[in-house]
Coordinates of C-alpha atoms in Angstrom, one line a residue:
X115 CA 0.0 0.0 0.0
X116 CA 1.3 3.5 -0.9
X117 CA 2.8 5.6 1.8
X118 CA 0.3 8.4 1.1
X119 CA -2.6 6.1 1.9
X120 CA -1.1 4.9 5.1
X121 CA -0.4 8.5 6.1
X122 CA -4.0 9.5 5.5
X123 CA -5.4 6.6 7.5
X124 CA -3.1 7.2 10.4
X125 CA -3.9 10.9 10.4
X126 CA -7.6 10.1 11.0
X127 CA -7.0 8.2 14.2
X128 CA -7.2 9.8 17.7
X129 CA -4.0 8.2 18.9
X130 CA -2.0 10.3 16.3
X131 CA -3.6 13.6 17.2
X132 CA -1.0 16.4 17.4
X133 CA 1.7 14.5 15.6
X134 CA 3.8 16.2 13.0
X135 CA 3.9 15.1 9.4
X136 CA 7.4 13.8 9.9
X137 CA 6.2 11.7 12.9
X138 CA 3.3 10.3 10.9
X139 CA 5.5 9.4 8.0
X140 CA 7.9 7.6 10.3
X141 CA 4.9 5.5 11.5
X142 CA 4.1 4.5 7.9
X143 CA 7.3 2.5 7.8
X144 CA 6.0 -0.1 10.2
X145 CA 2.2 0.2 9.9
X146 CA 0.0 -2.5 8.4
X147 CA -3.3 -1.4 6.9
X148 CA -6.1 -3.7 6.0
X149 CA -9.8 -3.6 5.0
X150 CA -12.0 -6.1 6.7
X151 CA -15.4 -7.2 5.5
X152 CA -18.4 -7.6 7.8
X153 CA -18.3 -10.9 9.7
X154 CA -14.5 -11.4 9.0
X155 CA -12.0 -12.0 11.8
X156 CA -9.4 -9.2 12.4
X157 CA -6.9 -11.4 14.1
X158 CA -7.0 -14.3 11.7
X159 CA -4.3 -13.1 9.2
X160 CA -1.9 -12.2 12.0
X161 CA -2.0 -15.6 13.7
X162 CA -0.5 -15.4 17.2
X163 CA 1.6 -12.3 16.4
X164 CA 1.3 -9.6 19.2
X165 CA -0.1 -6.4 17.6
X166 CA -1.8 -3.2 18.6
X167 CA -4.7 -2.2 16.4
X168 CA -6.1 1.2 15.5
X169 CA -9.7 1.2 14.3
X170 CA -9.9 3.9 11.6
X171 CA -13.3 3.2 10.1
X172 CA -16.2 1.0 11.0
X173 CA -17.1 -1.1 14.1
X174 CA -15.5 -4.1 15.7
X175 CA -16.8 -6.7 18.2
X176 CA -14.3 -8.1 20.8
X177 CA -15.5 -11.3 22.3
X178 CA -14.6 -14.6 24.0
X179 CA -16.4 -17.9 24.1
X180 CA -16.8 -19.6 27.5
X181 CA -16.6 -23.3 28.3
X182 CA -20.3 -23.7 27.5
X183 CA -19.9 -22.2 24.0
X184 CA -21.6 -19.0 25.0
X185 CA -20.2 -15.7 23.5
X186 CA -19.1 -13.1 26.0
X187 CA -18.9 -9.7 24.3
X188 CA -16.1 -7.7 25.9
X189 CA -16.4 -4.5 23.8
X190 CA -18.1 -3.0 20.8
X191 CA -15.5 -0.6 19.3
X192 CA -16.1 2.4 17.0
X193 CA -13.6 4.6 15.2
X194 CA -11.2 5.8 16.5
X195 CA -10.5 3.3 19.3
X196 CA -7.7 0.8 19.9
X197 CA -7.6 -2.9 20.7
X198 CA -5.4 -5.9 20.7
X199 CA -2.3 -6.0 22.8
X200 CA -3.1 -2.7 24.7
X201 CA -0.7 -3.7 27.5
X202 CA 2.1 -4.1 24.9
X203 CA 3.3 -7.2 26.6
X204 CA 2.0 -9.9 24.3
X205 CA -0.9 -10.8 26.5
X206 CA -3.8 -11.1 24.1
X207 CA -5.8 -14.2 25.1
X208 CA -5.9 -17.0 22.6
X209 CA -9.6 -17.2 23.3
X210 CA -10.2 -13.6 22.2
X211 CA -11.9 -12.8 18.8
X212 CA -12.2 -9.6 16.9
X213 CA -14.9 -9.4 14.3
X214 CA -15.8 -6.6 11.9
X215 CA -19.5 -5.5 12.3
X216 CA -19.5 -3.2 9.3
X217 CA -18.5 -3.4 5.7
X218 CA -15.2 -1.7 4.6
X219 CA -13.8 -1.7 8.2
X220 CA -10.4 -0.1 8.0
X221 CA -7.7 -1.0 10.6
X222 CA -4.1 0.0 11.1
X223 CA -1.9 -2.2 13.1
X224 CA 1.7 -2.4 14.5
X225 CA 3.7 -5.1 16.1
X226 CA 3.7 -4.4 19.8
X227 CA 7.4 -4.1 20.1
X228 CA 7.5 -1.6 17.2
X229 CA 4.7 0.5 18.6
X230 CA 6.4 0.6 22.0
X231 CA 9.6 1.8 20.3
X232 CA 7.7 4.6 18.5
X233 CA 6.2 5.8 21.9
X234 CA 9.7 5.8 23.5
X235 CA 10.7 8.6 21.1
X236 CA 7.3 10.3 20.8
X237 CA 5.8 11.8 23.9
X238 CA 2.6 13.0 22.2
X239 CA 1.9 9.5 20.8
X240 CA 2.5 8.0 24.2
X241 CA 0.1 10.4 26.0
X242 CA -2.6 9.8 23.4
X243 CA -2.2 6.0 23.8
X244 CA -2.4 6.3 27.6
X245 CA -5.6 8.4 27.2
X246 CA -7.1 5.7 25.0
X247 CA -6.2 2.9 27.5
X248 CA -7.6 4.9 30.4
X249 CA -10.9 5.3 28.6
X250 CA -11.0 1.6 28.1
X251 CA -10.5 0.9 31.8
X252 CA -13.2 3.5 32.8
X253 CA -15.7 1.7 30.5
X254 CA -14.7 -1.6 32.0
X255 CA -15.2 -0.3 35.5
X256 CA -18.6 1.1 34.7
X257 CA -19.7 -2.2 33.1
X258 CA -18.5 -4.2 36.1
X259 CA -20.4 -1.9 38.4
X260 CA -23.6 -2.3 36.3
X261 CA -23.2 -6.1 36.6
X262 CA -22.9 -5.9 40.3
X263 CA -25.5 -3.3 41.2
X264 CA -28.1 -3.3 38.4
X265 CA -30.7 -5.8 37.1
X266 CA -30.9 -6.8 33.5
X267 CA -33.5 -4.1 32.6
X268 CA -31.4 -1.4 34.2
X269 CA -28.2 -2.7 32.4
X270 CA -30.1 -2.6 29.1
X271 CA -31.2 1.0 29.6
X272 CA -27.7 1.9 30.7
X273 CA -26.2 0.3 27.6
X274 CA -28.6 2.2 25.2
X275 CA -27.9 5.4 27.1
X276 CA -24.1 5.0 26.6
X277 CA -24.6 3.9 22.9
X278 CA -26.8 7.0 22.3
X279 CA -24.2 9.3 23.8
X280 CA -21.4 7.9 21.6
X281 CA -23.2 7.5 18.3
X282 CA -26.7 8.9 18.5
X283 CA -28.1 11.7 16.4
X284 CA -30.8 13.9 17.9
X285 CA -34.0 14.4 15.8
X286 CA -36.6 16.4 17.6
X287 CA -37.2 14.8 21.0
X288 CA -35.7 11.5 19.9
X289 CA -32.2 10.1 19.5
X290 CA -31.6 7.9 16.5
X291 CA -29.1 5.1 16.2
X292 CA -28.1 2.9 13.3
X293 CA -28.6 -0.6 14.5
X294 CA -25.8 -3.0 13.7
X295 CA -26.3 -5.3 16.7
X296 CA -28.4 -8.5 17.0
X297 CA -30.4 -9.5 20.1
X298 CA -27.6 -12.0 20.8
X299 CA -25.0 -9.3 20.6
X300 CA -26.9 -7.2 23.1
X301 CA -27.4 -10.2 25.4
X302 CA -23.6 -10.8 25.3
X303 CA -22.9 -7.2 26.2
X304 CA -25.2 -7.0 29.2
X305 CA -24.7 -10.6 30.4
X306 CA -28.2 -12.0 30.0
X307 CA -30.1 -14.3 27.6
X308 CA -31.3 -13.4 24.1
X309 CA -34.9 -14.2 25.3
X310 CA -34.5 -11.8 28.2
X311 CA -33.3 -9.1 25.8
X312 CA -36.4 -9.6 23.5
X313 CA -38.8 -9.5 26.5
X314 CA -37.2 -6.3 27.9
X315 CA -37.1 -4.6 24.5
X316 CA -40.8 -5.3 24.1
X317 CA -41.5 -3.8 27.6
X318 CA -39.5 -0.7 26.7
X319 CA -41.3 -0.4 23.3
X320 CA -44.7 -0.7 25.0
X321 CA -43.7 2.0 27.5
X322 CA -42.8 4.4 24.7
X323 CA -39.1 4.5 25.8
X324 CA -37.7 2.9 22.6
X325 CA -38.5 2.0 19.0
X326 CA -36.4 -0.9 17.7
X327 CA -36.0 -2.7 14.4
X328 CA -33.2 -4.4 12.6
X329 CA -31.9 -1.2 11.0
X330 CA -32.7 1.7 13.3
X331 CA -33.3 2.5 17.0
X332 CA -35.1 5.5 18.4
X333 CA -34.7 6.4 22.0
X334 CA -36.7 8.9 24.1
X335 CA -35.0 11.2 26.6
X336 CA -36.1 8.9 29.4
X337 CA -33.5 6.4 28.2
X338 CA -30.7 8.8 28.8
X339 CA -29.8 7.8 32.3
X340 CA -26.9 9.4 34.3

């Protein structure tokens, strides 16, 4: 892939904010860029190689499968987030999967050792990376608190509230979302069954809190919890 294209993709990501042209061009020497189709694995081509991934365009689902074969969804990522070996110590679980949820998903990646080397000589890159990792930990803490202190319905409302804040568009007194998640996906995110998600969505729909179909979701302001 041409250096110019690599440069343009890298420039779009939050982790490179504030970098000079020279610093971005240096990163193009070691970056790998790939386009992933909906439903395809992100990690498959890289095997067991330890890499840090920058999501430039699209959405990615990070999940694991438990001993019973049930999918546990760890994160739903949007541009411009990071994933993979975020600890930069080669500690990606062999059971972790990364799947593109959208067509034409664009991802930049680096070998962990090479990215660590880049950060050692680039303070701005290192600070941006730390900010991204800190955001991940905050979301993980919030999700853990939801699992401990909230029932399934409250977790579902909290999930929609967070989703709306991150990706929603306000239209009048409603917030609209493009729906790219199945009931199974939502169940995996809030740690309940698909049947429970269906039942709860019907309750919220009957209560005028939400309108839901396969393509779009509309939320009332009552869904925007603190």
